[in-house]
Amino acid sequence: MVRKSIEKLQPYEPNEIYCDIKLDANENNGATMLWNEKIAKALMGLQINQYPDTNAEEIKGILGRQLGVQKDQLVIGCGSDQLITMLFNAFVDSKDRILTLSPTFSMYRVACDIAGGITVEAPLGKDFEFDYFTFIKAVKKVEPKMIFLTNPNNPTGGVISREHIIKIIENTTAVVVVDEAYYEFYGETVADLVNYYSNLIVLRTLSKGYGLAGARIGYSISNKTVTRVLKKVKPPYNVSSLDQIAAKVCLENKVLLQESLREVIEERENLIAALESVDEIKTFKTKGNFVLIEVEEAKLLFNYLTETGIAVRYFGGQGPLKNCIRISVGTKEENRVLMKAVKGYFIKKTESLASGVSA
């Protein structure tokens, strides 16, 4: 009775590693407790017996004013994951092809498999940098129904220039989705182009920069025609009143976020410098709130960090992310503890080898 499109599908299961220091999910640890008091106060007036505003009109009003777009250019979702599913429900039929990068956010492929579509991946270039010419060749060859570009890209941290995104949009009839989940750490966007290109959709989330991962809020920015299409597949009451209140508090007090974002960006550069000082580690350029590293014995380092009480993301020993670990940028203290553990691992390894040689 199971649909053929999901019969062999592996469920998307985020890694659940319980450690004292959590650096595996690209959360903004510096925003911990930033909103709690204000959200708690706002919740006191909630009539929980009533259904939520199905279209999150108040949230759209705030976002519209901040982004300079109309309310009917926005769709609010239960995280950007739900919006990705809505995009597939709206645009992708069985056997339709989508084009994205490799490696990138795995939910695009999962959602495509569920829809019965076909995912084609264009490889990133040397050191995971975006290769425009390889990608545009793939666009012309594949003729996809939808294109997904994550900018900055997760898990590599690399970016695609505005010029290249525009060229891609202008050289395809596909729906081009630019996922700007990590926009707050990068600062560059193409959201201002949605009124110029009818096939452009921009996705954002409050989970990363705003530190609101525990309340599921994502949103899409597009022209009004696309918004009307997405409304056809949007579930009713898809964002709870609790989540909408949390989002309102964050958006109305976003000035409080600036110091946290500044600290994350500063700590990102400090963390990169510290990791680059370790000879055994290769780091990749990043504009997200995370750093991807490559190390020959990634599995052993991952196990050591886990045992030390630090959770990071390990990608296994196969594929384009072979021997890679993604480390979220933590607080200054968390990053200090992390680097002490990383350096401690390689010191112990050197001592162990020396002991073995002398024996």
PDB file of N, CA and C in Angstrom, residues 174-229:
ATOM      1  N   ALA A 174      13.036  27.509 -15.406  1.00  0.00           N
ATOM      2  CA  ALA A 174      12.735  26.824 -14.150  1.00  0.00           C
ATOM      3  C   ALA A 174      12.412  27.824 -13.051  1.00  0.00           C
ATOM      4  N   VAL A 175      11.700  27.350 -12.037  1.00  0.00           N
ATOM      5  CA  VAL A 175      11.531  28.109 -10.806  1.00  0.00           C
ATOM      6  C   VAL A 175      12.861  28.057 -10.068  1.00  0.00           C
ATOM      7  N   VAL A 176      13.428  29.213  -9.767  1.00  0.00           N
ATOM      8  CA  VAL A 176      14.721  29.278  -9.082  1.00  0.00           C
ATOM      9  C   VAL A 176      14.476  29.654  -7.618  1.00  0.00           C
ATOM     10  N   VAL A 177      14.801  28.721  -6.735  1.00  0.00           N
ATOM     11  CA  VAL A 177      14.618  28.927  -5.302  1.00  0.00           C
ATOM     12  C   VAL A 177      15.979  29.212  -4.678  1.00  0.00           C
ATOM     13  N   VAL A 178      16.122  30.397  -4.095  1.00  0.00           N
ATOM     14  CA  VAL A 178      17.360  30.751  -3.406  1.00  0.00           C
ATOM     15  C   VAL A 178      17.080  30.682  -1.902  1.00  0.00           C
ATOM     16  N   ASP A 179      17.672  29.698  -1.271  1.00  0.00           N
ATOM     17  CA  ASP A 179      17.466  29.449   0.154  1.00  0.00           C
ATOM     18  C   ASP A 179      18.477  30.262   0.946  1.00  0.00           C
ATOM     19  N   GLU A 180      17.994  31.328   1.589  1.00  0.00           N
ATOM     20  CA  GLU A 180      18.860  32.228   2.340  1.00  0.00           C
ATOM     21  C   GLU A 180      18.736  32.004   3.844  1.00  0.00           C
ATOM     22  N   ALA A 181      18.762  30.731   4.238  1.00  0.00           N
ATOM     23  CA  ALA A 181      18.603  30.393   5.655  1.00  0.00           C
ATOM     24  C   ALA A 181      19.654  31.073   6.526  1.00  0.00           C
ATOM     25  N   TYR A 182      20.852  31.301   5.959  1.00  0.00           N
ATOM     26  CA  TYR A 182      21.949  31.876   6.744  1.00  0.00           C
ATOM     27  C   TYR A 182      22.227  33.323   6.351  1.00  0.00           C
ATOM     28  N   TYR A 183      21.225  33.980   5.838  1.00  0.00           N
ATOM     29  CA  TYR A 183      21.364  35.364   5.364  1.00  0.00           C
ATOM     30  C   TYR A 183      21.929  36.296   6.431  1.00  0.00           C
ATOM     31  N   GLU A 184      21.464  36.192   7.655  1.00  0.00           N
ATOM     32  CA  GLU A 184      21.872  37.134   8.704  1.00  0.00           C
ATOM     33  C   GLU A 184      23.376  37.105   8.966  1.00  0.00           C
ATOM     34  N   PHE A 185      24.042  36.001   8.659  1.00  0.00           N
ATOM     35  CA  PHE A 185      25.483  35.901   8.877  1.00  0.00           C
ATOM     36  C   PHE A 185      26.278  36.319   7.644  1.00  0.00           C
ATOM     37  N   TYR A 186      25.580  36.533   6.526  1.00  0.00           N
ATOM     38  CA  TYR A 186      26.215  36.851   5.245  1.00  0.00           C
ATOM     39  C   TYR A 186      25.928  38.290   4.837  1.00  0.00           C
ATOM     40  N   GLY A 187      24.670  38.682   4.909  1.00  0.00           N
ATOM     41  CA  GLY A 187      24.293  40.071   4.660  1.00  0.00           C
ATOM     42  C   GLY A 187      23.959  40.420   3.227  1.00  0.00           C
ATOM     43  N   GLU A 188      24.139  39.480   2.281  1.00  0.00           N
ATOM     44  CA  GLU A 188      23.810  39.753   0.888  1.00  0.00           C
ATOM     45  C   GLU A 188      22.601  38.912   0.480  1.00  0.00           C
ATOM     46  N   THR A 189      21.734  39.489  -0.357  1.00  0.00           N
ATOM     47  CA  THR A 189      20.474  38.840  -0.691  1.00  0.00           C
ATOM     48  C   THR A 189      20.071  39.144  -2.128  1.00  0.00           C
ATOM     49  N   VAL A 190      19.146  38.341  -2.639  1.00  0.00           N
ATOM     50  CA  VAL A 190      18.512  38.633  -3.936  1.00  0.00           C
ATOM     51  C   VAL A 190      17.010  38.833  -3.743  1.00  0.00           C
ATOM     52  N   ALA A 191      16.583  38.994  -2.487  1.00  0.00           N
ATOM     53  CA  ALA A 191      15.157  39.165  -2.207  1.00  0.00           C
ATOM     54  C   ALA A 191      14.596  40.406  -2.899  1.00  0.00           C
ATOM     55  N   ASP A 192      15.440  41.405  -3.136  1.00  0.00           N
ATOM     56  CA  ASP A 192      14.990  42.625  -3.800  1.00  0.00           C
ATOM     57  C   ASP A 192      14.675  42.418  -5.280  1.00  0.00           C
ATOM     58  N   LEU A 193      14.970  41.228  -5.807  1.00  0.00           N
ATOM     59  CA  LEU A 193      14.761  40.958  -7.232  1.00  0.00           C
ATOM     60  C   LEU A 193      13.465  40.211  -7.531  1.00  0.00           C
ATOM     61  N   VAL A 194      12.685  39.879  -6.507  1.00  0.00           N
ATOM     62  CA  VAL A 194      11.501  39.042  -6.748  1.00  0.00           C
ATOM     63  C   VAL A 194      10.464  39.732  -7.632  1.00  0.00           C
ATOM     64  N   ASN A 195      10.448  41.065  -7.661  1.00  0.00           N
ATOM     65  CA  ASN A 195       9.503  41.776  -8.523  1.00  0.00           C
ATOM     66  C   ASN A 195      10.014  41.923  -9.956  1.00  0.00           C
ATOM     67  N   TYR A 196      11.279  41.604 -10.164  1.00  0.00           N
ATOM     68  CA  TYR A 196      11.871  41.703 -11.492  1.00  0.00           C
ATOM     69  C   TYR A 196      11.900  40.357 -12.212  1.00  0.00           C
ATOM     70  N   TYR A 197      11.938  39.278 -11.458  1.00  0.00           N
ATOM     71  CA  TYR A 197      12.018  37.947 -12.049  1.00  0.00           C
ATOM     72  C   TYR A 197      10.867  37.096 -11.520  1.00  0.00           C
ATOM     73  N   SER A 198       9.971  36.725 -12.406  1.00  0.00           N
ATOM     74  CA  SER A 198       8.762  36.000 -11.997  1.00  0.00           C
ATOM     75  C   SER A 198       9.058  34.576 -11.541  1.00  0.00           C
ATOM     76  N   ASN A 199      10.236  34.055 -11.896  1.00  0.00           N
ATOM     77  CA  ASN A 199      10.575  32.671 -11.537  1.00  0.00           C
ATOM     78  C   ASN A 199      11.485  32.590 -10.315  1.00  0.00           C
ATOM     79  N   LEU A 200      11.634  33.685  -9.573  1.00  0.00           N
ATOM     80  CA  LEU A 200      12.506  33.705  -8.394  1.00  0.00           C
ATOM     81  C   LEU A 200      11.696  33.604  -7.101  1.00  0.00           C
ATOM     82  N   ILE A 201      12.123  32.694  -6.227  1.00  0.00           N
ATOM     83  CA  ILE A 201      11.547  32.565  -4.888  1.00  0.00           C
ATOM     84  C   ILE A 201      12.703  32.553  -3.893  1.00  0.00           C
ATOM     85  N   VAL A 202      12.586  33.351  -2.836  1.00  0.00           N
ATOM     86  CA  VAL A 202      13.611  33.394  -1.788  1.00  0.00           C
ATOM     87  C   VAL A 202      13.023  32.809  -0.506  1.00  0.00           C
ATOM     88  N   LEU A 203      13.778  31.926   0.125  1.00  0.00           N
ATOM     89  CA  LEU A 203      13.375  31.338   1.403  1.00  0.00           C
ATOM     90  C   LEU A 203      14.227  31.902   2.527  1.00  0.00           C
ATOM     91  N   ARG A 204      13.589  32.159   3.656  1.00  0.00           N
ATOM     92  CA  ARG A 204      14.293  32.594   4.868  1.00  0.00           C
ATOM     93  C   ARG A 204      13.739  31.820   6.069  1.00  0.00           C
ATOM     94  N   THR A 205      14.441  31.911   7.175  1.00  0.00           N
ATOM     95  CA  THR A 205      14.006  31.250   8.402  1.00  0.00           C
ATOM     96  C   THR A 205      14.409  32.096   9.604  1.00  0.00           C
ATOM     97  N   LEU A 206      13.700  31.924  10.710  1.00  0.00           N
ATOM     98  CA  LEU A 206      14.106  32.550  11.973  1.00  0.00           C
ATOM     99  C   LEU A 206      14.898  31.580  12.846  1.00  0.00           C
ATOM    100  N   SER A 207      15.142  30.383  12.332  1.00  0.00           N
ATOM    101  CA  SER A 207      15.786  29.341  13.135  1.00  0.00           C
ATOM    102  C   SER A 207      17.269  29.596  13.367  1.00  0.00           C
ATOM    103  N   LYS A 208      17.934  30.218  12.419  1.00  0.00           N
ATOM    104  CA  LYS A 208      19.394  30.336  12.488  1.00  0.00           C
ATOM    105  C   LYS A 208      19.823  31.651  13.123  1.00  0.00           C
ATOM    106  N   GLY A 209      19.819  32.726  12.339  1.00  0.00           N
ATOM    107  CA  GLY A 209      20.286  34.004  12.865  1.00  0.00           C
ATOM    108  C   GLY A 209      19.514  34.478  14.078  1.00  0.00           C
ATOM    109  N   TYR A 210      18.194  34.332  14.059  1.00  0.00           N
ATOM    110  CA  TYR A 210      17.373  34.811  15.160  1.00  0.00           C
ATOM    111  C   TYR A 210      17.416  33.899  16.385  1.00  0.00           C
ATOM    112  N   GLY A 211      17.996  32.722  16.239  1.00  0.00           N
ATOM    113  CA  GLY A 211      18.083  31.817  17.387  1.00  0.00           C
ATOM    114  C   GLY A 211      16.740  31.283  17.814  1.00  0.00           C
ATOM    115  N   LEU A 212      15.819  31.102  16.863  1.00  0.00           N
ATOM    116  CA  LEU A 212      14.454  30.694  17.185  1.00  0.00           C
ATOM    117  C   LEU A 212      14.147  29.301  16.638  1.00  0.00           C
ATOM    118  N   ALA A 213      15.138  28.413  16.657  1.00  0.00           N
ATOM    119  CA  ALA A 213      14.940  27.077  16.097  1.00  0.00           C
ATOM    120  C   ALA A 213      13.856  26.293  16.828  1.00  0.00           C
ATOM    121  N   GLY A 214      13.654  26.599  18.112  1.00  0.00           N
ATOM    122  CA  GLY A 214      12.638  25.890  18.881  1.00  0.00           C
ATOM    123  C   GLY A 214      11.218  26.295  18.536  1.00  0.00           C
ATOM    124  N   ALA A 215      11.054  27.411  17.865  1.00  0.00           N
ATOM    125  CA  ALA A 215       9.748  27.839  17.346  1.00  0.00           C
ATOM    126  C   ALA A 215       9.871  27.812  15.832  1.00  0.00           C
ATOM    127  N   ARG A 216       9.023  27.056  15.167  1.00  0.00           N
ATOM    128  CA  ARG A 216       9.221  26.783  13.752  1.00  0.00           C
ATOM    129  C   ARG A 216       8.610  27.876  12.889  1.00  0.00           C
ATOM    130  N   ILE A 217       9.459  28.771  12.383  1.00  0.00           N
ATOM    131  CA  ILE A 217       9.001  29.867  11.540  1.00  0.00           C
ATOM    132  C   ILE A 217       9.945  30.040  10.351  1.00  0.00           C
ATOM    133  N   GLY A 218       9.403  29.870   9.156  1.00  0.00           N
ATOM    134  CA  GLY A 218      10.121  30.184   7.933  1.00  0.00           C
ATOM    135  C   GLY A 218       9.212  31.003   7.044  1.00  0.00           C
ATOM    136  N   TYR A 219       9.761  31.613   6.013  1.00  0.00           N
ATOM    137  CA  TYR A 219       8.903  32.371   5.108  1.00  0.00           C
ATOM    138  C   TYR A 219       9.509  32.421   3.709  1.00  0.00           C
ATOM    139  N   SER A 220       8.624  32.579   2.733  1.00  0.00           N
ATOM    140  CA  SER A 220       9.043  32.728   1.343  1.00  0.00           C
ATOM    141  C   SER A 220       8.729  34.133   0.882  1.00  0.00           C
ATOM    142  N   ILE A 221       9.559  34.644  -0.024  1.00  0.00           N
ATOM    143  CA  ILE A 221       9.373  35.950  -0.637  1.00  0.00           C
ATOM    144  C   ILE A 221       9.337  35.727  -2.146  1.00  0.00           C
ATOM    145  N   SER A 222       8.299  36.197  -2.793  1.00  0.00           N
ATOM    146  CA  SER A 222       8.173  35.992  -4.234  1.00  0.00           C
ATOM    147  C   SER A 222       7.216  37.028  -4.804  1.00  0.00           C
ATOM    148  N   ASN A 223       6.899  36.909  -6.077  1.00  0.00           N
ATOM    149  CA  ASN A 223       5.872  37.782  -6.632  1.00  0.00           C
ATOM    150  C   ASN A 223       4.491  37.258  -6.232  1.00  0.00           C
ATOM    151  N   LYS A 224       3.479  38.072  -6.466  1.00  0.00           N
ATOM    152  CA  LYS A 224       2.142  37.743  -5.980  1.00  0.00           C
ATOM    153  C   LYS A 224       1.556  36.506  -6.665  1.00  0.00           C
ATOM    154  N   THR A 225       1.920  36.273  -7.918  1.00  0.00           N
ATOM    155  CA  THR A 225       1.403  35.109  -8.640  1.00  0.00           C
ATOM    156  C   THR A 225       1.884  33.816  -8.000  1.00  0.00           C
ATOM    157  N   VAL A 226       3.178  33.766  -7.659  1.00  0.00           N
ATOM    158  CA  VAL A 226       3.738  32.579  -7.001  1.00  0.00           C
ATOM    159  C   VAL A 226       3.104  32.386  -5.636  1.00  0.00           C
ATOM    160  N   THR A 227       2.910  33.471  -4.917  1.00  0.00           N
ATOM    161  CA  THR A 227       2.294  33.382  -3.591  1.00  0.00           C
ATOM    162  C   THR A 227       0.905  32.761  -3.669  1.00  0.00           C
ATOM    163  N   ARG A 228       0.124  33.164  -4.679  1.00  0.00           N
ATOM    164  CA  ARG A 228      -1.223  32.590  -4.838  1.00  0.00           C
ATOM    165  C   ARG A 228      -1.160  31.098  -5.094  1.00  0.00           C
ATOM    166  N   VAL A 229      -0.138  30.666  -5.836  1.00  0.00           N
ATOM    167  CA  VAL A 229       0.030  29.227  -6.098  1.00  0.00           C
ATOM    168  C   VAL A 229       0.371  28.494  -4.804  1.00  0.00           C
TER     169      VAL A 229
END
